[in-house]
Amino acid sequence: MAGGRPSVRAWAAVAVLAAGLVPATGIVAEAASAPSKGPGQLFAEPDSSLGRNWRKGTDVSVIGAGDTAGFHILRADESSGFAYKEVALLQEDALSGIGLWTGYVCTTGSGRYAAAVYAPSMVTNKPGMAGKDAFAAVVDLSTGKVTKAVTGVELAYFSPGCGSTEDVAFTRSEIGDDGKGTTTVYDVSAATGKVLRTTTVDGQFTNPLPDADGKDLGVLHGNLVKLNGKERPTALAALPGQVFGLAQSNGGAIDLAVVEEGKDAVHRWDGKAMKKLGTAPIGSLGLFSQTTGDLVAGVTDGIDTSKAPGLAKAVAPTKPVGASRSGRLLTTAVTPSQLNGVLSKVGPVADASDAGQIEITALATATGDTGTAQLSVAATDATAADVDDVEPTFDGHTEHQSLMAQGVQLENENPNTHYSNCIVPRNAVDAQALQPSTNMVEWAVDQAVHGRLTVTRPDNYLSTKEPAHSPQGLFPLVALTGGGTIPAQVMLGIVAQESNLKQASWHAMPGDAGNPTLGDYFGNHDDMHHYPIYGQGDCGYGIAQVTAGMSSSSGGFTYSAPEAYAIATDYAANIAAGTQILSKTWNQLKSLDMNVNSGATNHIENWYMALWGYNSGVYTDSSLNDGHVGVGWLNNPANPHYPADRQPFLRASYDDARTPGNWPYQERVLGWAETPQLTYNATPSYVKPYFATSPLQTTQLNLSIDHFLFCDSSNSCIPHQTPDACPAENSSCWWHKSVSWFSDTDTTSGVENLAFALGSGEPPLNRKYSQPPCNSAPGTLATIVIDDLPDPNDNVFGCNESRVPPKGKFNLRLGDNIVYTRSDGSVRATGDIAVIDLHQIGGGYDGHFWFTHNNTDTTTNQFHRVTASWTIDPGYLPRLGQQGQRFDIYVHIPDHGADGIALYTVNPGYNNAGEPVRSCPYNQGRANGANAWMELGTVQMWAGASLQADNISQTYNLNLGDKDIAFDAVAFVPASAPSTTGPCWKY
């Protein structure tokens, strides 16, 4: 988050920004050497890899994987040779198109249920949000039924917590109005999804483990504790290090994996004493619950389980990411194809970035064989019928009513409905952002960090109606205290982490225009109520997620309209503003005499604390916050919110970014600086840093940082002595001193590596799709063309209206506030879901179209309906009583964002010739991924005639939300005879 520095109170209403997108090896076709492997199958010869009795096996493996469709729950049974299949897809209707999802999953004692915490990966960029703004659900693994449990829980590696019972524990961690941290534990019945009990304790309670007596074990204030409802937790034993794993074994024994003296260590608490079972290299083993007892897996040679009944061990070359219920399968990697780089959910069906393409690597413990499965699952919620799709409410009122009561006003007519305090409206056609290609992003960063980003933008650039500007004319480079400049790879790491190099929304590919990337996927309110329309978000915009000043209620200052629109729509201006903010953050730290290592600006590692402050702010006013200054506790590497055994981000595996919440913000950015993100064609998006000792640039950044380096008596933090280093979890934990972990020089540090010469011109745009067509329509000048833009000059590509002025009007009607009565007599308003799932894209005819997703025509789904109308002006058509005029109707289908079945309805107008309203389902995918005019057929028309299309069809839309429905231009071509080729109408 750029321009951070929220107050403690403000953290309760923070909304989401874009998280890091992992580069990875993409899904590829099955190798010719294993033709017998079916979908999701790990082993070509199960008899050899699993043993001959696998068909009678009862073992089950359950894992989770997130992509743009949501969070997939996957299951593999030993009796199927461990062939993976999707059991359920967890997602939220209100968050369509938010980007990648992330989450964590565990299974209950019987193995029948899975519990999951899931959220958009973007939440990991927001201070305070990861602690309280994820979703919780339980899944019946035998039926696939999903039950939403709690909204507003912690996204952390230890939640959910599963033990030997059928109960599951979810946590919620937050800072209260008194500045103190608390954790609320929700115990949920997996069978019903109902909350059984809620317990709130002071401090950070981690690693929850439901016990057989209906209470919860876990870690608090450096002790293994048991919660006692509303009573004070009972301390069971002091812990020897920071815990990263907790599991219940036979006879009530508790096994713990901790980091102790720089190594992984396993301990057992038998109810009376803590006994050490052995050690392993840090980051090399994991602890997993089992059907009976538990399992330690990874590099386990140094772990003695002979005197620990119920604790089994399995050998793997690295720490597994999961283990099956009986330990016969260790999952070593789970890689959704979309982790392959900068991508979009909008594209042809065959696009390699489609959601639901997942690669899984696992190890059979019986033989040590490794298998890889390629899994393709539908990008839809297979259990939609079992999920109650409830409109968000607050105090019994609909979202619309709640926001209006707060004074948030409806700013624009549909389709630009926008309840927000953010300066630039969503879906405003004069505020479209152009998505640059990665070469343009790297060029802009190289220039910006040296103050050379002075390219001139003309008047009305991108049709924003804004005056001419240059990026660093609006946002000049700020001189760094002590001299020097920001290394380009530091800023590149920021834009990779913040937005995955996306200036436009996740729906826009390089060369498209679209809504600006806006971090507020929903506005937040306290007490777990979420508004899915940007009501109380913090307005982070664009590639660097510039936040401060982008709200109409910003504290301190607000950008002017030209500045705000440039930040939102022009990627170069956004990078200039982000560079300015990072420079100011560096200077704030210098004003507090806070240095990293030598403090030299050209050494990438020395930006560790500045990146920390870029995300969560630097507090400089000693008169506030009880006199405390510095950087906050959330990103402190000693915070137990992050697993203590973690290795540098992305260093061991690109799979790391599947769970970005396991690392503090600054560690993720430095990981992206060291390991460049890939684009959709598996090409690095930018160059690596320069390492003087390695001309081939294979050397790594020096990130061997003791997690307790920012921890001593000055910030009430006790290093190396307790897993809860700062129990107060308030401003007393803020760090305000200098640190050093190595002697940095130009030969021992990573330094800047420029790909573009300073002063060079903006490089060409590498488009994913073709240049949108301008002013081309079937027929002659008599053709009536109605486009989806009221003013066709509002497109960003220079298409200008050279035809006869439009002879009709385009309109979008959204499913807002439709009131109906449920079967039980209750009345429900549909809210604004349709608004959220409506998007604009700079593509198609004249460089602009709208799109949404398909849905089913049921009463309860009307709030998803988006209806487009193309109405011919009455003066151009015959009147009632006259002979109708025949038109051949063509619809323009863009080359992406259109692959679903739209229900087209033609109203012939006011006539007494018996011409009825006619409907026809039409598969927009028939355009085969090309910008094309597609004929529907001929109809006699009179004054009042129109064509409508919507995204609702009970008969034809069988898979909900997995297809794109586009609304672009329509051409009414005068015809002398009925069509012989149109698939819909021949009248």
mmCIF file of C-alpha atoms in Angstrom, residues 33-283:
data_model
loop_
_atom_site.group_PDB
_atom_site.id
_atom_site.type_symbol
_atom_site.label_atom_id
_atom_site.label_comp_id
_atom_site.label_asym_id
_atom_site.label_seq_id
_atom_site.Cartn_x
_atom_site.Cartn_y
_atom_site.Cartn_z
ATOM 1 C CA SER A 33 6.134 -41.250 -21.725
ATOM 2 C CA ALA A 34 3.054 -41.398 -19.512
ATOM 3 C CA PRO A 35 0.096 -41.790 -21.883
ATOM 4 C CA SER A 36 -1.873 -43.927 -19.482
ATOM 5 C CA LYS A 37 -2.282 -41.216 -16.870
ATOM 6 C CA GLY A 38 -5.798 -39.830 -16.625
ATOM 7 C CA PRO A 39 -6.897 -36.356 -15.461
ATOM 8 C CA GLY A 40 -5.561 -35.586 -12.012
ATOM 9 C CA GLN A 41 -3.621 -38.869 -11.812
ATOM 10 C CA LEU A 42 -0.205 -38.653 -10.163
ATOM 11 C CA PHE A 43 1.320 -42.007 -11.024
ATOM 12 C CA ALA A 44 1.359 -43.765 -14.393
ATOM 13 C CA GLU A 45 1.972 -47.119 -12.673
ATOM 14 C CA PRO A 46 0.220 -47.059 -9.274
ATOM 15 C CA ASP A 47 1.113 -50.697 -8.544
ATOM 16 C CA SER A 48 4.760 -49.783 -8.674
ATOM 17 C CA SER A 49 4.535 -46.418 -6.900
ATOM 18 C CA LEU A 50 1.873 -47.140 -4.271
ATOM 19 C CA GLY A 51 2.109 -50.882 -3.751
ATOM 20 C CA ARG A 52 -0.279 -53.529 -5.077
ATOM 21 C CA ASN A 53 -2.902 -53.020 -2.350
ATOM 22 C CA TRP A 54 -3.678 -49.418 -3.216
ATOM 23 C CA ARG A 55 -7.121 -50.311 -4.631
ATOM 24 C CA LYS A 56 -8.230 -51.339 -1.140
ATOM 25 C CA GLY A 57 -6.608 -48.324 0.516
ATOM 26 C CA THR A 58 -8.629 -45.830 2.544
ATOM 27 C CA ASP A 59 -6.170 -42.943 2.623
ATOM 28 C CA VAL A 60 -7.353 -39.505 1.436
ATOM 29 C CA SER A 61 -5.433 -36.355 0.502
ATOM 30 C CA VAL A 62 -7.133 -32.940 0.627
ATOM 31 C CA ILE A 63 -5.415 -29.777 -0.605
ATOM 32 C CA GLY A 64 -6.407 -26.251 -1.604
ATOM 33 C CA ALA A 65 -5.374 -24.061 -4.537
ATOM 34 C CA GLY A 66 -6.434 -20.540 -5.455
ATOM 35 C CA ASP A 67 -6.772 -18.813 -8.823
ATOM 36 C CA THR A 68 -9.097 -16.196 -10.319
ATOM 37 C CA ALA A 69 -12.095 -18.549 -10.084
ATOM 38 C CA GLY A 70 -11.753 -18.866 -6.310
ATOM 39 C CA PHE A 71 -10.235 -21.312 -3.850
ATOM 40 C CA HIS A 72 -10.416 -24.912 -5.122
ATOM 41 C CA ILE A 73 -10.801 -27.760 -2.629
ATOM 42 C CA LEU A 74 -9.229 -30.859 -4.191
ATOM 43 C CA ARG A 75 -9.446 -34.478 -3.067
ATOM 44 C CA ALA A 76 -7.506 -37.612 -4.028
ATOM 45 C CA ASP A 77 -8.385 -41.091 -2.748
ATOM 46 C CA GLU A 78 -5.821 -43.845 -2.450
ATOM 47 C CA SER A 79 -8.353 -46.253 -3.966
ATOM 48 C CA SER A 80 -8.288 -44.163 -7.144
ATOM 49 C CA GLY A 81 -4.489 -44.200 -7.277
ATOM 50 C CA PHE A 82 -4.549 -40.713 -5.723
ATOM 51 C CA ALA A 83 -6.197 -39.103 -8.754
ATOM 52 C CA TYR A 84 -7.183 -35.563 -7.786
ATOM 53 C CA LYS A 85 -10.592 -34.064 -8.466
ATOM 54 C CA GLU A 86 -12.324 -30.892 -7.372
ATOM 55 C CA VAL A 87 -14.768 -31.266 -4.508
ATOM 56 C CA ALA A 88 -15.831 -27.623 -4.193
ATOM 57 C CA LEU A 89 -14.927 -24.117 -5.250
ATOM 58 C CA LEU A 90 -15.057 -21.394 -2.620
ATOM 59 C CA GLN A 91 -15.642 -17.841 -3.799
ATOM 60 C CA GLU A 92 -17.863 -14.828 -3.227
ATOM 61 C CA ASP A 93 -20.266 -13.470 -5.848
ATOM 62 C CA ALA A 94 -19.569 -9.903 -4.828
ATOM 63 C CA LEU A 95 -15.871 -10.280 -5.580
ATOM 64 C CA SER A 96 -15.979 -11.442 -9.187
ATOM 65 C CA GLY A 97 -12.818 -10.554 -11.050
ATOM 66 C CA ILE A 98 -10.810 -9.566 -7.997
ATOM 67 C CA GLY A 99 -7.795 -11.587 -9.119
ATOM 68 C CA LEU A 100 -6.130 -14.564 -7.517
ATOM 69 C CA TRP A 101 -7.512 -16.146 -4.364
ATOM 70 C CA THR A 102 -5.485 -17.720 -1.600
ATOM 71 C CA GLY A 103 -6.320 -19.777 1.442
ATOM 72 C CA TYR A 104 -5.615 -22.619 3.833
ATOM 73 C CA VAL A 105 -7.417 -25.923 4.415
ATOM 74 C CA CYS A 106 -7.454 -28.714 7.002
ATOM 75 C CA THR A 107 -9.569 -31.828 7.626
ATOM 76 C CA THR A 108 -11.485 -32.834 10.750
ATOM 77 C CA GLY A 109 -10.797 -35.871 12.911
ATOM 78 C CA SER A 110 -13.035 -38.227 10.933
ATOM 79 C CA GLY A 111 -11.736 -36.942 7.619
ATOM 80 C CA ARG A 112 -15.276 -36.315 6.356
ATOM 81 C CA TYR A 113 -15.100 -32.524 6.432
ATOM 82 C CA ALA A 114 -12.633 -29.942 5.214
ATOM 83 C CA ALA A 115 -12.437 -26.482 6.729
ATOM 84 C CA ALA A 116 -11.038 -23.563 4.801
ATOM 85 C CA VAL A 117 -10.121 -19.934 5.186
ATOM 86 C CA TYR A 118 -9.988 -18.102 1.865
ATOM 87 C CA ALA A 119 -9.706 -14.552 0.572
ATOM 88 C CA PRO A 120 -8.431 -12.594 -2.410
ATOM 89 C CA SER A 121 -4.632 -12.627 -2.315
ATOM 90 C CA MET A 122 -4.882 -8.844 -2.287
ATOM 91 C CA VAL A 123 -5.711 -8.827 1.430
ATOM 92 C CA THR A 124 -2.107 -9.639 2.287
ATOM 93 C CA ASN A 125 -1.089 -6.106 1.260
ATOM 94 C CA LYS A 126 -3.309 -4.356 3.768
ATOM 95 C CA PRO A 127 -2.222 -3.660 7.338
ATOM 96 C CA GLY A 128 -4.804 -5.120 9.626
ATOM 97 C CA MET A 129 -6.905 -6.725 6.921
ATOM 98 C CA ALA A 130 -5.266 -10.141 6.925
ATOM 99 C CA GLY A 131 -6.247 -10.396 10.571
ATOM 100 C CA LYS A 132 -9.967 -10.017 10.089
ATOM 101 C CA ASP A 133 -11.260 -9.935 6.536
ATOM 102 C CA ALA A 134 -11.106 -13.467 5.163
ATOM 103 C CA PHE A 135 -13.976 -15.932 4.771
ATOM 104 C CA ALA A 136 -14.495 -19.278 6.477
ATOM 105 C CA ALA A 137 -16.387 -22.323 5.221
ATOM 106 C CA VAL A 138 -16.715 -26.049 5.811
ATOM 107 C CA VAL A 139 -17.046 -28.607 3.022
ATOM 108 C CA ASP A 140 -18.598 -32.058 3.225
ATOM 109 C CA LEU A 141 -15.993 -34.056 1.311
ATOM 110 C CA SER A 142 -18.442 -36.834 0.468
ATOM 111 C CA THR A 143 -21.121 -34.601 -1.083
ATOM 112 C CA GLY A 144 -19.277 -31.396 -1.890
ATOM 113 C CA LYS A 145 -21.785 -29.331 0.076
ATOM 114 C CA VAL A 146 -20.365 -25.972 1.135
ATOM 115 C CA THR A 147 -21.548 -24.233 4.288
ATOM 116 C CA LYS A 148 -20.357 -20.670 4.832
ATOM 117 C CA ALA A 149 -19.386 -20.417 8.485
ATOM 118 C CA VAL A 150 -17.912 -17.068 9.545
ATOM 119 C CA THR A 151 -17.172 -13.897 7.607
ATOM 120 C CA GLY A 152 -14.338 -11.829 8.960
ATOM 121 C CA VAL A 153 -11.601 -14.217 10.073
ATOM 122 C CA GLU A 154 -7.830 -14.237 10.000
ATOM 123 C CA LEU A 155 -5.891 -15.235 6.880
ATOM 124 C CA ALA A 156 -2.896 -16.972 8.469
ATOM 125 C CA TYR A 157 -1.019 -20.220 8.031
ATOM 126 C CA PHE A 158 -2.433 -21.648 11.294
ATOM 127 C CA SER A 159 -6.121 -21.009 10.573
ATOM 128 C CA PRO A 160 -8.322 -22.995 10.305
ATOM 129 C CA GLY A 161 -7.351 -25.332 13.105
ATOM 130 C CA CYS A 162 -8.429 -28.994 12.962
ATOM 131 C CA GLY A 163 -7.810 -31.702 15.529
ATOM 132 C CA SER A 164 -9.181 -35.107 16.437
ATOM 133 C CA THR A 165 -12.803 -33.888 16.727
ATOM 134 C CA GLU A 166 -15.436 -32.687 14.235
ATOM 135 C CA ASP A 167 -15.074 -29.096 15.419
ATOM 136 C CA VAL A 168 -12.955 -26.474 13.695
ATOM 137 C CA ALA A 169 -11.375 -23.306 15.082
ATOM 138 C CA PHE A 170 -11.088 -20.031 13.167
ATOM 139 C CA THR A 171 -9.381 -16.914 14.512
ATOM 140 C CA ARG A 172 -9.861 -13.191 14.133
ATOM 141 C CA SER A 173 -7.021 -10.878 15.191
ATOM 142 C CA GLU A 174 -7.394 -7.126 15.448
ATOM 143 C CA ILE A 175 -6.296 -3.992 17.237
ATOM 144 C CA GLY A 176 -9.018 -2.478 19.406
ATOM 145 C CA ASP A 177 -9.847 1.175 19.981
ATOM 146 C CA ASP A 178 -7.661 1.033 23.083
ATOM 147 C CA GLY A 179 -4.656 0.138 20.908
ATOM 148 C CA LYS A 180 -4.393 -3.387 22.293
ATOM 149 C CA GLY A 181 -4.463 -6.556 20.277
ATOM 150 C CA THR A 182 -7.072 -9.262 20.815
ATOM 151 C CA THR A 183 -7.846 -12.609 19.212
ATOM 152 C CA THR A 184 -11.346 -14.012 18.869
ATOM 153 C CA VAL A 185 -11.643 -17.756 18.387
ATOM 154 C CA TYR A 186 -14.738 -19.136 16.659
ATOM 155 C CA ASP A 187 -15.395 -22.813 17.266
ATOM 156 C CA VAL A 188 -17.563 -24.180 14.470
ATOM 157 C CA SER A 189 -19.289 -27.520 14.025
ATOM 158 C CA ALA A 190 -18.086 -28.904 10.711
ATOM 159 C CA ALA A 191 -21.290 -30.919 10.346
ATOM 160 C CA THR A 192 -23.561 -27.865 10.489
ATOM 161 C CA GLY A 193 -21.310 -24.845 9.951
ATOM 162 C CA LYS A 194 -22.784 -23.274 13.070
ATOM 163 C CA VAL A 195 -20.678 -21.343 15.573
ATOM 164 C CA LEU A 196 -20.640 -23.324 18.825
ATOM 165 C CA ARG A 197 -18.790 -20.805 20.968
ATOM 166 C CA THR A 198 -16.814 -17.604 20.691
ATOM 167 C CA THR A 199 -13.862 -16.745 22.921
ATOM 168 C CA THR A 200 -11.875 -13.510 22.946
ATOM 169 C CA VAL A 201 -8.471 -13.255 24.601
ATOM 170 C CA ASP A 202 -5.924 -10.465 24.919
ATOM 171 C CA GLY A 203 -2.885 -10.868 22.688
ATOM 172 C CA GLN A 204 -2.059 -13.012 19.653
ATOM 173 C CA PHE A 205 -3.507 -16.488 20.047
ATOM 174 C CA THR A 206 -2.116 -18.702 17.280
ATOM 175 C CA ASN A 207 -2.156 -22.348 16.154
ATOM 176 C CA PRO A 208 -5.652 -23.181 17.479
ATOM 177 C CA LEU A 209 -6.354 -26.859 17.999
ATOM 178 C CA PRO A 210 -9.839 -28.036 19.088
ATOM 179 C CA ASP A 211 -9.547 -30.510 21.953
ATOM 180 C CA ALA A 212 -11.762 -33.461 22.727
ATOM 181 C CA ASP A 213 -13.151 -31.702 25.810
ATOM 182 C CA GLY A 214 -14.711 -28.938 23.721
ATOM 183 C CA LYS A 215 -11.985 -26.413 24.453
ATOM 184 C CA ASP A 216 -9.122 -25.115 22.364
ATOM 185 C CA LEU A 217 -5.398 -25.572 22.694
ATOM 186 C CA GLY A 218 -3.041 -23.050 21.190
ATOM 187 C CA VAL A 219 -0.160 -20.633 21.696
ATOM 188 C CA LEU A 220 -0.448 -17.396 23.673
ATOM 189 C CA HIS A 221 2.131 -15.209 25.397
ATOM 190 C CA GLY A 222 4.892 -17.765 24.907
ATOM 191 C CA ASN A 223 2.967 -20.664 26.390
ATOM 192 C CA LEU A 224 1.008 -23.670 25.249
ATOM 193 C CA VAL A 225 -2.421 -22.801 26.645
ATOM 194 C CA LYS A 226 -5.977 -24.054 26.831
ATOM 195 C CA LEU A 227 -8.915 -21.687 26.434
ATOM 196 C CA ASN A 228 -11.645 -21.910 29.033
ATOM 197 C CA GLY A 229 -14.527 -20.048 27.489
ATOM 198 C CA LYS A 230 -14.822 -16.662 29.155
ATOM 199 C CA GLU A 231 -12.288 -17.560 31.825
ATOM 200 C CA ARG A 232 -8.606 -16.726 31.563
ATOM 201 C CA PRO A 233 -6.631 -19.220 29.461
ATOM 202 C CA THR A 234 -4.799 -21.899 31.397
ATOM 203 C CA ALA A 235 -1.053 -21.990 30.740
ATOM 204 C CA LEU A 236 0.042 -25.598 30.257
ATOM 205 C CA ALA A 237 3.739 -25.241 29.439
ATOM 206 C CA ALA A 238 6.353 -22.652 28.499
ATOM 207 C CA LEU A 239 7.580 -23.050 24.933
ATOM 208 C CA PRO A 240 11.219 -23.332 23.869
ATOM 209 C CA GLY A 241 10.844 -21.377 20.623
ATOM 210 C CA GLN A 242 8.469 -19.887 18.083
ATOM 211 C CA VAL A 243 5.843 -22.437 17.060
ATOM 212 C CA PHE A 244 5.012 -23.160 13.414
ATOM 213 C CA GLY A 245 3.117 -26.428 13.862
ATOM 214 C CA LEU A 246 0.823 -27.954 16.468
ATOM 215 C CA ALA A 247 -0.862 -31.393 16.329
ATOM 216 C CA GLN A 248 -2.615 -33.738 18.724
ATOM 217 C CA SER A 249 -1.328 -37.290 19.006
ATOM 218 C CA ASN A 250 -2.370 -40.407 20.879
ATOM 219 C CA GLY A 251 -3.391 -40.261 24.507
ATOM 220 C CA GLY A 252 -3.832 -36.492 24.465
ATOM 221 C CA ALA A 253 -0.166 -35.766 23.811
ATOM 222 C CA ILE A 254 0.565 -32.546 21.914
ATOM 223 C CA ASP A 255 3.415 -32.366 19.410
ATOM 224 C CA LEU A 256 4.914 -29.023 18.496
ATOM 225 C CA ALA A 257 7.222 -27.913 15.683
ATOM 226 C CA VAL A 258 9.244 -24.867 16.703
ATOM 227 C CA VAL A 259 12.207 -22.831 15.567
ATOM 228 C CA GLU A 260 14.848 -23.177 18.267
ATOM 229 C CA GLU A 261 18.395 -21.852 18.033
ATOM 230 C CA GLY A 262 18.179 -21.471 14.287
ATOM 231 C CA LYS A 263 16.854 -24.986 13.625
ATOM 232 C CA ASP A 264 13.545 -26.750 13.293
ATOM 233 C CA ALA A 265 12.826 -28.747 16.421
ATOM 234 C CA VAL A 266 10.049 -31.146 17.407
ATOM 235 C CA HIS A 267 8.848 -31.309 21.011
ATOM 236 C CA ARG A 268 6.164 -33.347 22.734
ATOM 237 C CA TRP A 269 4.060 -32.218 25.676
ATOM 238 C CA ASP A 270 2.645 -35.288 27.416
ATOM 239 C CA GLY A 271 0.467 -33.402 29.877
ATOM 240 C CA LYS A 272 3.250 -32.983 32.403
ATOM 241 C CA ALA A 273 6.485 -32.027 30.707
ATOM 242 C CA MET A 274 7.948 -30.856 27.389
ATOM 243 C CA LYS A 275 10.367 -33.297 25.760
ATOM 244 C CA LYS A 276 12.590 -32.534 22.762
ATOM 245 C CA LEU A 277 12.467 -35.195 20.036
ATOM 246 C CA GLY A 278 15.150 -33.810 17.742
ATOM 247 C CA THR A 279 16.095 -31.130 15.229
ATOM 248 C CA ALA A 280 16.380 -30.549 11.480
ATOM 249 C CA PRO A 281 17.647 -27.734 9.249
ATOM 250 C CA ILE A 282 15.333 -24.743 9.417
ATOM 251 C CA GLY A 283 12.442 -24.880 6.989
#
